[in-house]
């Protein structure tokens, strides 16, 4: 069976999925796996489409010290135990910069272009590119497709995209990009299937996970996002602060004498829920902890989501629906309830029972704004884009070459 491998690489983990290609290009998820604890206690686990375990093995730390070694381990396991005919690999790449407004076939020139955005997404971009580089070197004949978290937001107006700084910076690429685009693209697609009337209207989607952002959709198109030049802006996250006065950063650099690398580490790894609570970046731990600092962190999170909902509703000129997605949005009735309370002024009437039961519609019938829970599926979105380029190889490669310049 022809199959597509989807790779989502992080700093200490590599998530992967295998999609079989059926008749008429239908995609079928057949394997879902992850290798985490890279460099410390590596563990490879994968399951079949029915949820049964295919492998669950822990390795010595020196066996899998980095992401390339993890990719090699996954590839070896797939080759030795599975009978797929791998025809393409799709990758999540967080930052596509001003050039890449759609998925592209990746060659060495495109890879070199993407490396210039490492400093704009230091938690993600280096790890996204590591498996691409490894596979380009080891399997140069494999079709690799890059799918960008920034691409979905490329239709924003100039007014929305600009910072209020001299124009030459915008020309150099200093602008608001927005992120989590693959998630928002999937949710927009899913809404057209399950709630077409809602999908055609004014919708805020809240991608709430360890990384968190919100997006305003008008008829399924992104018109505004809480994230900007980097994945630091907007609402607070697990370890990132969200919106912060630029003067704070100047103070840390000039008055406190912190090195730029120390400030970067503070912003990406020590802030957000972790920094505010001093306890954890995990909402589940904070919800169960009686410490007032845990409560403060969760209250702050819900408060900022509410504030940003107001901003996005203003960008849309009103609101017809609010969608929760991603880890917190899909799995935490407590946080959904807290956030819904902040939206009542917009006409939201929550349904506590439906929320507690995990239903897809968690607002009451009289609510002017529909509250929905829509599970996201970035990996399926990547597989769909990869299949599209796979079926049009000449066009895909021409696009790659033209964008590489």
Coordinates of C-alpha atoms in Angstrom, one line a residue:
X1 CA 0.0 0.0 0.0
X2 CA 1.3 3.5 -0.9
X3 CA 1.6 5.6 2.2
X4 CA 2.6 9.1 3.5
X5 CA 4.7 9.6 6.6
X6 CA 3.8 12.8 8.6
X7 CA 6.5 14.1 10.9
X8 CA 6.1 16.7 13.7
X9 CA 9.4 17.1 15.4
X10 CA 10.0 19.0 18.7
X11 CA 13.0 19.5 20.9
X12 CA 12.7 16.2 22.8
X13 CA 10.1 14.3 20.8
X14 CA 9.2 13.3 17.3
X15 CA 5.5 12.6 16.6
X16 CA 4.8 10.6 13.5
X17 CA 1.8 9.1 11.7
X18 CA 1.4 6.9 8.6
X19 CA -1.5 7.5 6.2
X20 CA -2.4 4.9 3.7
X21 CA -3.5 6.2 0.3
X22 CA -6.7 4.4 -0.9
X23 CA -8.8 4.5 -4.0
X24 CA -9.5 8.0 -5.4
X25 CA -6.8 9.4 -3.0
X26 CA -8.7 8.7 0.2
X27 CA -6.4 8.9 3.2
X28 CA -6.6 6.4 6.0
X29 CA -4.6 6.8 9.3
X30 CA -2.9 3.4 10.0
X31 CA -0.2 4.2 12.5
X32 CA 0.2 6.9 15.1
X33 CA 3.4 7.0 17.1
X34 CA 5.8 9.1 19.1
X35 CA 9.4 8.9 20.3
X36 CA 9.9 11.1 23.3
X37 CA 12.5 11.6 26.0
X38 CA 15.2 12.1 23.4
X39 CA 18.6 12.4 25.0
X40 CA 17.4 11.5 28.4
X41 CA 15.1 8.4 28.4
X42 CA 14.0 7.8 24.8
X43 CA 10.8 5.8 24.4
X44 CA 9.3 4.7 21.1
X45 CA 5.6 4.0 21.2
X46 CA 3.1 3.4 18.4
X47 CA -0.4 2.1 17.9
X48 CA -2.4 0.8 15.0
X49 CA -5.7 2.4 13.8
X50 CA -7.7 0.3 16.2
X51 CA -5.7 1.6 19.1
X52 CA -3.7 -1.6 19.7
X53 CA 0.0 -1.2 20.6
X54 CA 2.5 -2.0 17.9
X55 CA 5.6 -1.1 19.9
X56 CA 6.5 0.4 23.3
X57 CA 10.3 0.3 23.9
X58 CA 12.6 2.4 26.1
X59 CA 16.2 2.9 25.0
X60 CA 19.5 4.0 26.7
X61 CA 20.0 7.7 26.5
X62 CA 23.1 7.5 24.4
X63 CA 21.3 5.4 21.8
X64 CA 19.0 8.3 20.7
X65 CA 20.8 11.5 21.7
X66 CA 19.1 13.8 19.2
X67 CA 16.3 14.3 16.7
X68 CA 18.2 12.8 13.7
X69 CA 18.9 9.7 15.7
X70 CA 15.2 9.5 16.6
X71 CA 14.2 9.8 13.0
X72 CA 16.7 7.0 12.1
X73 CA 15.2 4.8 14.8
X74 CA 11.6 5.4 13.6
X75 CA 12.6 4.8 10.0
X76 CA 14.4 1.5 10.9
X77 CA 11.4 0.3 12.9
X78 CA 9.0 1.1 10.1
X79 CA 11.2 -0.6 7.5
X80 CA 11.7 -3.7 9.5
X81 CA 8.2 -4.3 10.7
X82 CA 5.8 -2.6 8.3
X83 CA 5.1 -3.3 4.6
X84 CA 4.2 0.2 3.4
X85 CA 5.5 1.7 0.2
X86 CA 6.5 5.1 1.4
X87 CA 5.9 7.6 -1.4
X88 CA 6.3 11.0 0.5
X89 CA 7.0 12.6 3.8
X90 CA 5.0 15.7 5.1
X91 CA 6.5 17.9 7.8
X92 CA 5.1 20.6 10.1
X93 CA 7.3 23.7 9.8
X94 CA 6.4 26.4 12.2
X95 CA 7.8 29.5 10.4
X96 CA 7.6 30.0 6.7
X97 CA 8.4 33.7 6.7
X98 CA 7.0 36.1 4.1
X99 CA 7.8 33.8 1.2
X100 CA 6.0 30.6 1.8
X101 CA 2.3 31.1 1.7
X102 CA 1.5 27.4 0.9
X103 CA 3.0 23.9 1.2
X104 CA 6.0 23.3 -1.0
X105 CA 8.3 20.5 -2.0
X106 CA 11.5 20.9 0.0
X107 CA 15.0 20.7 -1.6
X108 CA 18.3 22.0 -0.2
X109 CA 17.6 25.5 -1.4
X110 CA 14.3 25.7 0.3
X111 CA 15.8 24.2 3.5
X112 CA 18.5 26.9 3.4
X113 CA 15.8 29.6 3.1
X114 CA 13.9 28.1 6.1
X115 CA 17.0 28.1 8.3
X116 CA 17.0 31.9 8.4
X117 CA 13.8 31.8 10.5
X118 CA 15.4 29.7 13.3
X119 CA 15.8 32.8 15.5
X120 CA 12.1 33.6 15.1
X121 CA 11.0 30.2 16.4
X122 CA 13.8 28.8 18.4
X123 CA 11.7 26.2 20.2
X124 CA 10.3 24.8 17.0
X125 CA 12.2 25.6 13.7
X126 CA 15.5 23.9 14.4
X127 CA 13.7 20.7 15.3
X128 CA 11.3 20.9 12.4
X129 CA 14.2 21.2 10.0
X130 CA 16.4 18.5 11.6
X131 CA 14.5 15.5 10.2
X132 CA 14.1 17.2 6.8
X133 CA 17.9 17.6 6.6
X134 CA 18.5 14.0 7.7
X135 CA 16.1 12.6 5.1
X136 CA 17.5 14.9 2.3
X137 CA 21.0 13.4 3.0
X138 CA 19.9 9.8 3.4
X139 CA 17.0 9.6 1.0
X140 CA 17.4 12.4 -1.6
X141 CA 14.9 10.7 -3.9
X142 CA 12.1 10.9 -1.3
X143 CA 9.5 13.6 -1.9
X144 CA 9.4 15.9 1.2
X145 CA 6.7 18.5 1.7
X146 CA 6.9 21.4 4.1
X147 CA 3.6 22.6 5.6
X148 CA 3.8 25.9 7.4
X149 CA 2.0 27.1 10.5
X150 CA 2.2 30.7 9.1
X151 CA 0.8 30.0 5.6
X152 CA -2.9 30.0 6.6
X153 CA -2.6 33.6 7.8
X154 CA -1.0 35.0 4.6
X155 CA -4.3 36.6 3.5
X156 CA -4.3 39.2 6.3
X157 CA -4.8 42.8 5.3
X158 CA -1.8 45.2 5.3
X159 CA -3.5 47.0 8.3
X160 CA -3.5 43.8 10.3
X161 CA 0.0 42.7 9.3
X162 CA 1.9 45.9 10.1
X163 CA 3.6 46.9 13.3
X164 CA 3.6 50.7 13.8
X165 CA 7.3 51.0 13.0
X166 CA 9.1 52.3 9.9
X167 CA 8.0 50.6 6.7
X168 CA 11.4 49.3 5.7
X169 CA 11.2 46.8 8.6
X170 CA 8.0 45.4 7.0
X171 CA 9.8 45.1 3.7
X172 CA 12.5 43.1 5.5
X173 CA 10.0 40.7 6.9
X174 CA 9.2 42.2 10.3
X175 CA 5.5 41.7 10.3
X176 CA 2.6 39.9 12.0
X177 CA 2.6 36.3 10.7
X178 CA 0.3 34.3 13.0
X179 CA 0.9 30.6 13.8
X180 CA -1.0 27.4 14.5
X181 CA -2.2 27.8 10.9
X182 CA -2.5 24.0 10.2
X183 CA -4.8 23.6 13.2
X184 CA -7.0 26.6 12.1
X185 CA -7.1 25.4 8.5
X186 CA -8.3 21.9 9.7
X187 CA -10.9 23.4 12.0
X188 CA -12.2 25.7 9.2
X189 CA -12.4 22.7 6.9
X190 CA -14.2 20.6 9.6
X191 CA -16.7 23.4 10.3
X192 CA -17.7 23.4 6.6
X193 CA -18.6 19.7 7.0
X194 CA -20.4 19.8 10.4
X195 CA -21.7 23.3 10.7
X196 CA -21.8 25.0 7.2
X197 CA -23.9 28.0 8.4
X198 CA -21.4 28.6 11.3
X199 CA -18.4 28.2 8.9
X200 CA -19.8 30.9 6.6
X201 CA -20.0 33.4 9.4
X202 CA -17.7 35.1 12.0
X203 CA -15.8 32.6 14.1
X204 CA -13.1 32.8 16.7
X205 CA -11.1 29.6 17.1
X206 CA -9.1 29.2 20.3
X207 CA -6.2 26.8 19.9
X208 CA -5.4 26.2 23.6
X209 CA -2.6 23.9 24.4
X210 CA 1.0 24.2 25.7
X211 CA 1.3 26.6 22.8
X212 CA -1.8 28.7 22.6
X213 CA -3.3 31.3 20.2
X214 CA -6.6 32.5 18.8
X215 CA -7.7 33.2 15.3
X216 CA -10.6 35.2 13.7
X217 CA -12.2 33.5 10.8
X218 CA -14.5 35.2 8.3
X219 CA -16.1 32.7 6.0
X220 CA -13.3 30.2 6.8
X221 CA -10.5 32.7 6.1
X222 CA -8.1 34.0 8.7
X223 CA -8.4 37.8 9.1
X224 CA -6.6 38.2 12.4
X225 CA -4.5 36.2 14.9
X226 CA -3.2 36.8 18.4
X227 CA 0.3 35.7 17.5
X228 CA 2.6 38.0 15.5
X229 CA 6.2 38.1 14.4
X230 CA 7.1 35.1 16.6
X231 CA 5.2 32.5 18.6
X232 CA 5.5 34.6 21.8
X233 CA 2.7 37.1 21.3
X234 CA -1.0 36.9 22.3
X235 CA -2.4 34.8 25.1
X236 CA -0.2 33.2 27.8
X237 CA 1.0 29.7 27.2
X238 CA 2.6 26.8 29.1
X239 CA 6.1 28.5 29.2
X240 CA 5.6 31.6 27.1
X241 CA 4.2 34.9 28.4
X242 CA 2.0 36.0 25.5
X243 CA 1.6 39.8 25.1
X244 CA 4.2 41.7 27.0
X245 CA 5.2 45.4 27.0
X246 CA 8.4 45.8 24.9
X247 CA 9.6 48.1 27.7
X248 CA 9.9 45.1 30.0
X249 CA 12.4 43.5 27.6
X250 CA 14.4 46.8 27.4
X251 CA 14.4 46.9 31.2
X252 CA 15.7 43.3 31.4
X253 CA 18.4 44.0 28.9
X254 CA 19.5 47.5 29.9
X255 CA 18.7 47.8 33.6
X256 CA 19.0 44.2 34.8
X257 CA 22.0 43.5 32.5
X258 CA 20.5 40.2 31.2
X259 CA 22.1 38.7 28.1
X260 CA 19.9 38.4 25.1
X261 CA 20.2 34.6 25.3
X262 CA 19.0 34.7 28.9
X263 CA 16.0 36.9 28.0
X264 CA 15.2 34.5 25.1
X265 CA 15.3 31.5 27.5
X266 CA 13.1 33.4 30.0
X267 CA 10.5 34.2 27.4
X268 CA 10.4 30.8 25.7
X269 CA 11.0 28.4 28.7
X270 CA 10.4 30.1 32.0
X271 CA 7.3 32.3 31.6
X272 CA 3.6 31.7 31.0
X273 CA 1.7 29.4 33.3
X274 CA 5.0 28.0 34.6
X275 CA 6.5 31.3 35.5
X276 CA 3.3 32.8 36.9
X277 CA 2.5 29.8 39.1
X278 CA 6.0 28.8 40.0
X279 CA 4.6 25.3 40.0
X280 CA 4.0 23.8 36.5
X281 CA 3.2 24.6 32.9
X282 CA 0.5 21.8 32.8
X283 CA -3.1 22.9 33.3
X284 CA -4.0 19.5 34.7
X285 CA -1.5 19.9 37.5
X286 CA -2.6 23.5 38.2
X287 CA -6.3 22.6 38.3
X288 CA -5.7 20.0 41.0
X289 CA -3.3 22.2 43.1
X290 CA -4.8 24.3 45.9
X291 CA -1.9 26.7 45.9
X292 CA -3.2 30.3 45.3
X293 CA -0.5 30.7 42.7
X294 CA -2.0 27.9 40.6
X295 CA -5.3 29.6 40.8
X296 CA -3.8 32.9 39.8
X297 CA -2.1 31.4 36.7
X298 CA -5.4 29.8 35.5
X299 CA -7.4 33.0 36.2
X300 CA -4.9 35.0 34.3
X301 CA -5.1 32.5 31.3
X302 CA -8.9 32.7 31.2
X303 CA -8.8 36.5 31.6
X304 CA -6.4 37.0 28.7
X305 CA -8.4 34.6 26.5
X306 CA -11.4 36.7 27.2
X307 CA -9.7 40.0 26.4
X308 CA -8.3 38.7 23.1
X309 CA -11.8 37.4 22.2
X310 CA -13.0 40.9 22.4
X311 CA -10.2 42.1 20.1
X312 CA -10.9 39.4 17.5
X313 CA -14.7 40.0 17.7
X314 CA -13.9 43.7 16.9
X315 CA -11.8 42.6 13.9
X316 CA -14.7 40.5 12.7
X317 CA -17.4 43.2 13.3
X318 CA -19.3 40.8 15.5
X319 CA -19.3 37.1 16.4
X320 CA -21.4 34.1 15.5
X321 CA -19.4 31.2 17.0
X322 CA -16.5 30.5 19.4
X323 CA -14.6 27.2 18.9
X324 CA -12.4 25.4 21.5
X325 CA -9.6 23.1 20.1
X326 CA -6.2 21.6 21.0
X327 CA -5.2 19.9 24.3
X328 CA -6.8 22.3 26.8
X329 CA -9.7 23.3 24.6
X330 CA -10.7 19.7 23.9
X331 CA -10.0 18.2 27.2
X332 CA -10.6 20.7 30.0
X333 CA -14.2 21.4 30.8
X334 CA -13.1 23.5 33.8
X335 CA -11.1 25.9 31.6
X336 CA -13.8 25.9 28.9
X337 CA -16.3 27.0 31.6
X338 CA -14.0 29.7 33.0
X339 CA -13.4 31.1 29.5
X340 CA -17.1 30.9 28.6
X341 CA -17.9 33.1 31.6
X342 CA -15.7 35.8 30.0
X343 CA -17.7 35.7 26.8
X344 CA -21.2 36.2 28.2
X345 CA -21.1 39.9 27.2
X346 CA -20.9 38.8 23.6
X347 CA -24.1 36.9 23.9
X348 CA -22.8 33.5 24.9
X349 CA -25.1 31.4 27.1
X350 CA -23.1 28.3 28.1
X351 CA -24.6 24.9 28.7
X352 CA -22.8 23.5 31.8
X353 CA -24.2 20.0 31.4
X354 CA -23.2 19.7 27.8
X355 CA -19.7 21.1 28.6
X356 CA -19.2 18.6 31.5
X357 CA -20.3 15.7 29.2
X358 CA -17.8 16.8 26.5
X359 CA -20.4 17.4 23.8
X360 CA -19.5 19.2 20.6
X361 CA -22.0 22.0 21.2
X362 CA -21.7 23.5 24.7
X363 CA -24.0 26.5 24.4
X364 CA -27.7 26.7 25.0
X365 CA -30.1 27.0 22.1
X366 CA -30.9 30.7 23.0
X367 CA -27.2 31.6 22.9
X368 CA -26.5 34.3 20.3
X369 CA -23.0 32.9 19.9
X370 CA -22.6 29.2 19.4
X371 CA -19.9 27.5 21.6
X372 CA -18.3 24.5 19.9
X373 CA -15.6 21.9 20.7
X374 CA -13.9 20.7 17.5
X375 CA -10.9 18.4 17.9
X376 CA -8.0 19.5 15.6
X377 CA -6.0 17.2 13.4
X378 CA -2.8 18.9 12.1
X379 CA -1.3 15.6 10.9
X380 CA -4.3 14.9 8.6
X381 CA -4.0 18.4 7.2
X382 CA -0.3 17.8 6.5
X383 CA -1.1 14.5 4.8
X384 CA -3.7 16.1 2.6
X385 CA -1.3 18.8 1.5
X386 CA 1.4 16.3 0.9
X387 CA -1.0 14.1 -1.2
X388 CA -2.0 17.2 -3.3
X389 CA 1.7 17.9 -4.2
X390 CA 2.4 14.2 -4.7
X391 CA -0.4 14.1 -7.3
X392 CA 1.1 17.1 -9.1
X393 CA 4.8 16.6 -8.9
X394 CA 5.9 18.8 -11.7
X395 CA 3.9 21.8 -10.5
X396 CA 5.1 21.2 -6.9
X397 CA 8.7 21.1 -7.9
X398 CA 8.4 24.2 -10.0
X399 CA 6.8 26.0 -7.0
X400 CA 9.6 24.9 -4.8
X401 CA 12.3 26.1 -7.2
X402 CA 10.6 29.5 -7.8
X403 CA 10.2 30.1 -4.0
X404 CA 13.7 29.0 -3.2
X405 CA 15.1 32.1 -4.9

